[in-house]
Short mmCIF file of C-alpha atoms in Angstrom, two decimals:
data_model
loop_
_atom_site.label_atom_id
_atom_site.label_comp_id
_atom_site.label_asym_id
_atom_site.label_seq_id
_atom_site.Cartn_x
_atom_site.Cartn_y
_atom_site.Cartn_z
CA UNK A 1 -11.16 -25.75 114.49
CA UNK A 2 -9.55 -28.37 112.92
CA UNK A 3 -5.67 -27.85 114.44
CA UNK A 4 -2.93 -30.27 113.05
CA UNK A 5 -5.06 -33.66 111.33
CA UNK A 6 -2.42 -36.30 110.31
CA UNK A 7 -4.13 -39.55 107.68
CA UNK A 8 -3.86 -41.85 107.66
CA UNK A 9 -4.52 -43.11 112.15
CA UNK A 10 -3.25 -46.81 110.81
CA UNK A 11 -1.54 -47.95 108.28
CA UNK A 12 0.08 -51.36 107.88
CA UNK A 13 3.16 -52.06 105.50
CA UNK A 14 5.17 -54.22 104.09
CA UNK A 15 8.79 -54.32 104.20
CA UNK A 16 10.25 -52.69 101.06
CA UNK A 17 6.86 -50.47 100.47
CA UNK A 18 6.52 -46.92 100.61
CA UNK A 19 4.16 -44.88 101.98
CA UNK A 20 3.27 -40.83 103.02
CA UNK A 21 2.41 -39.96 105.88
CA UNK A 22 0.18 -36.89 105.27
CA UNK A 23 0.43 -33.70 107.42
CA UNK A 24 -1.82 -29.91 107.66
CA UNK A 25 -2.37 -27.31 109.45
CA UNK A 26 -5.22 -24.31 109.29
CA UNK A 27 -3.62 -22.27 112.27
CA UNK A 28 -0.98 -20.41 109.95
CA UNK A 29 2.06 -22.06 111.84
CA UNK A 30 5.70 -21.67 110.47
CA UNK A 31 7.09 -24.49 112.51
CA UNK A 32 5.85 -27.82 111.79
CA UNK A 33 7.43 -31.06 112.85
CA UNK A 34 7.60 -35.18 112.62
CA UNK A 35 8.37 -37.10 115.53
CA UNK A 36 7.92 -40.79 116.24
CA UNK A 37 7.03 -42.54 119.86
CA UNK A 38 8.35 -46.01 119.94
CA UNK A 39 7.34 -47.72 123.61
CA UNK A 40 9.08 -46.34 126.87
CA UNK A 41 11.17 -44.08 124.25
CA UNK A 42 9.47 -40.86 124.59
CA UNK A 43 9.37 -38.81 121.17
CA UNK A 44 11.78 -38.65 118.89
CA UNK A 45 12.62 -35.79 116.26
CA UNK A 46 12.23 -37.10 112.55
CA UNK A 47 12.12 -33.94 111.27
CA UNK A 48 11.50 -30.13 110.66
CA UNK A 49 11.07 -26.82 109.32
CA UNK A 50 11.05 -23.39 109.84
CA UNK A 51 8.54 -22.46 106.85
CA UNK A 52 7.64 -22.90 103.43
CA UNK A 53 10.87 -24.24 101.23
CA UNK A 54 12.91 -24.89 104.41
CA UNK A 55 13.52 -28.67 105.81
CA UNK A 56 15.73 -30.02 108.52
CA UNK A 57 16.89 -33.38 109.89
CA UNK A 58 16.34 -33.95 113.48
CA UNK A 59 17.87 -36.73 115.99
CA UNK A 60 16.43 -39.66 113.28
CA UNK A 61 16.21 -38.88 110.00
CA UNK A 62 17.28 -42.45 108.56
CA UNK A 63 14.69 -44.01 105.94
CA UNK A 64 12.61 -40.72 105.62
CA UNK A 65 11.67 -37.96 103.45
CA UNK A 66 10.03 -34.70 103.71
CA UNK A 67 8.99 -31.79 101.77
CA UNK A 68 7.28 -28.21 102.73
CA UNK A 69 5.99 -27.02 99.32
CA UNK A 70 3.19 -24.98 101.65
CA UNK A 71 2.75 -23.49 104.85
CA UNK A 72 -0.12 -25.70 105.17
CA UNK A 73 1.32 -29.22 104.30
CA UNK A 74 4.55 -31.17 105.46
CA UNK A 75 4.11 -34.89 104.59
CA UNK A 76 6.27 -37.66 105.47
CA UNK A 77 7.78 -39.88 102.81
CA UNK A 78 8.80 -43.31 104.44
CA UNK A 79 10.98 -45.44 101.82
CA UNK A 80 11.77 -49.00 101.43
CA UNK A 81 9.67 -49.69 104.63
CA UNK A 82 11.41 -51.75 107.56
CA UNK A 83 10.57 -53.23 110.87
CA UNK A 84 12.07 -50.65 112.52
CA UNK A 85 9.83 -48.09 111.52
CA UNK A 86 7.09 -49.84 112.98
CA UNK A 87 6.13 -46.76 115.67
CA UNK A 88 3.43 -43.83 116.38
CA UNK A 89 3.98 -40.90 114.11
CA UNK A 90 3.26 -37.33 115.38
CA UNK A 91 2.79 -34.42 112.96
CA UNK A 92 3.05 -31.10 115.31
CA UNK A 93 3.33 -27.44 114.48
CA UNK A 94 4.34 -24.15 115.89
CA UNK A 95 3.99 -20.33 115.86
CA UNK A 96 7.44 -18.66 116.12
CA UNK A 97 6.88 -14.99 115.19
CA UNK A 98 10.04 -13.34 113.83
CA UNK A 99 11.73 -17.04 113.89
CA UNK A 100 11.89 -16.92 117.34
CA UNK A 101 11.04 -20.74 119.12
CA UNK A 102 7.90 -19.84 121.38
CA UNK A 103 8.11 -23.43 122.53
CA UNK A 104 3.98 -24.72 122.63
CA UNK A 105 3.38 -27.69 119.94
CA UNK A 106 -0.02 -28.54 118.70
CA UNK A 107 -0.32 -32.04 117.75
CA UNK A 108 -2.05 -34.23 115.86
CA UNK A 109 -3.87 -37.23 117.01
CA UNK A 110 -0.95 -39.71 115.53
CA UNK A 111 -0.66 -42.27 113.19
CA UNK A 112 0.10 -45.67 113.82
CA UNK A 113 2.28 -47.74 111.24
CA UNK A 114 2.90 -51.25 111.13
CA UNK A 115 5.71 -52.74 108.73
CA UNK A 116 5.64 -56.49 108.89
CA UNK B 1 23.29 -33.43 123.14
CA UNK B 2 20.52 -31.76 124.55
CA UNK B 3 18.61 -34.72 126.99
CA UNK B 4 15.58 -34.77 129.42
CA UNK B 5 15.59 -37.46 131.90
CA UNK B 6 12.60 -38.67 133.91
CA UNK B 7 13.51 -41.18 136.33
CA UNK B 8 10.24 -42.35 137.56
CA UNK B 9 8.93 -44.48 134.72
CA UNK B 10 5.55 -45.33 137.27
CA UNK B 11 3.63 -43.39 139.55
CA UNK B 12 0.70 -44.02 141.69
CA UNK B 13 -1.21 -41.57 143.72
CA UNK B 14 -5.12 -42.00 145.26
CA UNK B 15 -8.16 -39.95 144.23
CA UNK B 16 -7.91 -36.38 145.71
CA UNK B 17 -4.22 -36.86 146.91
CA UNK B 18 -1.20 -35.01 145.33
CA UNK B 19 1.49 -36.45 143.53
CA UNK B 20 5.09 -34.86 142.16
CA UNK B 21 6.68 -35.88 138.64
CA UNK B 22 10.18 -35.14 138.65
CA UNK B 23 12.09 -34.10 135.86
CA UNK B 24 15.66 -33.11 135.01
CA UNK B 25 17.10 -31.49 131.61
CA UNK B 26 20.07 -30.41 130.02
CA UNK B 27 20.25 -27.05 127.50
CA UNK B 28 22.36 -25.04 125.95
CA UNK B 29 20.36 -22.44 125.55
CA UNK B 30 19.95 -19.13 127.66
CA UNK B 31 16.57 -18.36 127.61
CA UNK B 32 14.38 -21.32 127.18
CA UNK B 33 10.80 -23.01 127.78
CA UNK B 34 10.03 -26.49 129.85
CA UNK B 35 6.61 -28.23 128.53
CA UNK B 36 4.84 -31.10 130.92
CA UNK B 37 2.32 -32.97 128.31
CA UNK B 38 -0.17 -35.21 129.28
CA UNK B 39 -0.96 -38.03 126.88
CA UNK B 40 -4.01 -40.36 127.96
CA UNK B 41 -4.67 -43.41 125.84
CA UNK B 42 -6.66 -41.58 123.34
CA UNK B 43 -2.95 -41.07 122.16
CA UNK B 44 -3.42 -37.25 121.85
CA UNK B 45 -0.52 -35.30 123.27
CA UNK B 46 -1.96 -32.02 125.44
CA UNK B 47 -0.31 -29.20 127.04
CA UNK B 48 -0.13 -29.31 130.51
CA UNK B 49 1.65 -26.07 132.16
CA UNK B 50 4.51 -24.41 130.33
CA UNK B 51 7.23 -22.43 132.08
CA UNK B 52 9.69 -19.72 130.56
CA UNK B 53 13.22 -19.98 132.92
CA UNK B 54 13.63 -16.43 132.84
CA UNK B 55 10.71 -16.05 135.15
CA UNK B 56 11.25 -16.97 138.85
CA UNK B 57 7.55 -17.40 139.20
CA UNK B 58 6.23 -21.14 139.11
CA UNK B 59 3.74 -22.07 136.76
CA UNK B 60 0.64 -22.54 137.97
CA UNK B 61 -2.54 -23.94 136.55
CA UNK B 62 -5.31 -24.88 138.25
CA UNK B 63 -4.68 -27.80 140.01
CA UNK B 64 -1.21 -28.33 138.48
CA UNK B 65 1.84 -26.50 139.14
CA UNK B 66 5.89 -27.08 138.81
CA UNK B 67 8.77 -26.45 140.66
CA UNK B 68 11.37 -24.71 138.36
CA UNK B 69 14.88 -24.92 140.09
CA UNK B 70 16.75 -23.47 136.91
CA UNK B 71 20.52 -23.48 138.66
CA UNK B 72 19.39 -27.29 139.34
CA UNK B 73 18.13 -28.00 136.04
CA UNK B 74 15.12 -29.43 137.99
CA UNK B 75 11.18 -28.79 136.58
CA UNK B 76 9.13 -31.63 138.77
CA UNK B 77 5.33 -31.15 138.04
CA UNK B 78 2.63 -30.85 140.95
CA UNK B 79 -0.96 -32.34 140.50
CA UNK B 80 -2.95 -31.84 143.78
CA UNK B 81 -6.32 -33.12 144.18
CA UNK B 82 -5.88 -36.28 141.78
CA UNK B 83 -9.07 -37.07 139.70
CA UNK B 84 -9.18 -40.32 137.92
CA UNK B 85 -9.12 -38.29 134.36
CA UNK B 86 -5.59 -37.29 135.44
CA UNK B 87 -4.12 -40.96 134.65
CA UNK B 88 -2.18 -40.81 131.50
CA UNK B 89 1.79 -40.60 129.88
CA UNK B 90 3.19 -37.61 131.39
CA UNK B 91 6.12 -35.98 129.33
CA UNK B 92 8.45 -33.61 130.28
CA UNK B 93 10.04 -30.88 127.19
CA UNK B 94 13.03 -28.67 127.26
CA UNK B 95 13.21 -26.31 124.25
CA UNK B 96 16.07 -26.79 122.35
CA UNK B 97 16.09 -23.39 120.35
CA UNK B 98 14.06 -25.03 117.21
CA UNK B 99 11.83 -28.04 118.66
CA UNK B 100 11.47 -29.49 121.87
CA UNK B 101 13.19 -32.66 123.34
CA UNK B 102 11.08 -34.91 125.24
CA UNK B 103 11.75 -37.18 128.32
CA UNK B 104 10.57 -40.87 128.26
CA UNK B 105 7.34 -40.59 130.14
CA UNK B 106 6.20 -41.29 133.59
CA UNK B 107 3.35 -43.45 133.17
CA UNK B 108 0.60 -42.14 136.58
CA UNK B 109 -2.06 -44.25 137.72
CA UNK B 110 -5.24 -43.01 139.42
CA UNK B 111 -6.64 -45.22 141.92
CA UNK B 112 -9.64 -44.52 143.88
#
């Protein structure tokens, strides 16, 4: 029953390194997702996709990467680290039969990312 | 854009007493969920009580429950009979067609 596991929990960087952020699921999900939580902020939409092949930018894309090569994995590629990515990072994912949004996110337990 | 507000950034409510966590939201879509997740300081985000807005029903579950006033925009979350376990982040979620937009958290302490 492992669910959504995100590695690394903390990670501290750098400014100017790179680093993945490392993402899978065993529950079969199409939907999988990258927010960040920065303090009073709520979460944030990094990014997304509907399956296998298929990425999509969400409300703050800036400084990232991501890639969906399986239904299983999405990591996220963080690039020429700065402070301002200093935040929580949430890997979630989703079932959506037929592509159609059902709504309920499973989470991971988050990752938390330091870039000094 | 699509936006969830929650204007009570606190709350404080005494063991076995029932506090409300209001929430308003703004979609564009027609049929649609609302999500209240809890998030205690383990960091872990769990689902709380999910509503669909075609159904006039409230949620209910257990001890928490919501009050859905779609034409409002309005999904405020019930938690009667406050247990010290219940103290955590509380975000509200609107479903945005693709992913769901979150609020900014009302933070609810437990006292008892």
């Amino acid at each position: 029953n492992a669910g959504v596991t995100q590695t690394p929990k903390f990670r501290i960087l750098k400014i100017g390194q790179s680093m993945t952020l490392q993402c899978t699921q065993d529950m079969n999900h199409n939907y999988m997702y990258w927010y960040r939580q920065d303090p009073g902020m709520g979460l944030k939409l990094i990014y997304y996709s509907v399956g296998a092949g298929i990425t999509d930018k969400g409300e703050v894309p800036n400084g990232y990467n991501v890639s969906r090569s399986t239904t299983e994995d999405f990591p996220l590629r963080l690039e020429l680290a700065a402070p301002s990515q200093t935040s929580v990072y949430f890997c979630a994912s989703s079932y959506s039969p037929s592509g159609v949004f059902t709504g309920e996110l499973f989470f991971g337990e988050g990752s938390r990312l330091t870039v000094l | 854009a699509q936006t969830v507000t929650q204007s009570q950034p606190e709350m404080s409510v005494q063991e076995a007493e029932t506090v409300t966590l209001s929430c308003t939201y703004d979609t564009s879509e027609s049929d649609y969920y609302l999500f209240w997740y809890k998030q205690p300081p383990s960091r872990q985000m769990i689902l709380v009580i999910r509503q669909e807005a075609y159904k006039q029903q409230n949620a209910t579950e257990n001890r928490f429950s919501v009050n859905f006033q779609k034409a409002a925009k309005s999904f405020s979350l019930k938690i009667s009979d406050s247990q010290l376990g219940d103290a955590a982040m509380y975000f509200c979620a609107s479903d945005s067609g693709y992913a769901l937009n979150f609020g900014k958290g009302t933070s609810l302490l437990v006292t008892p």
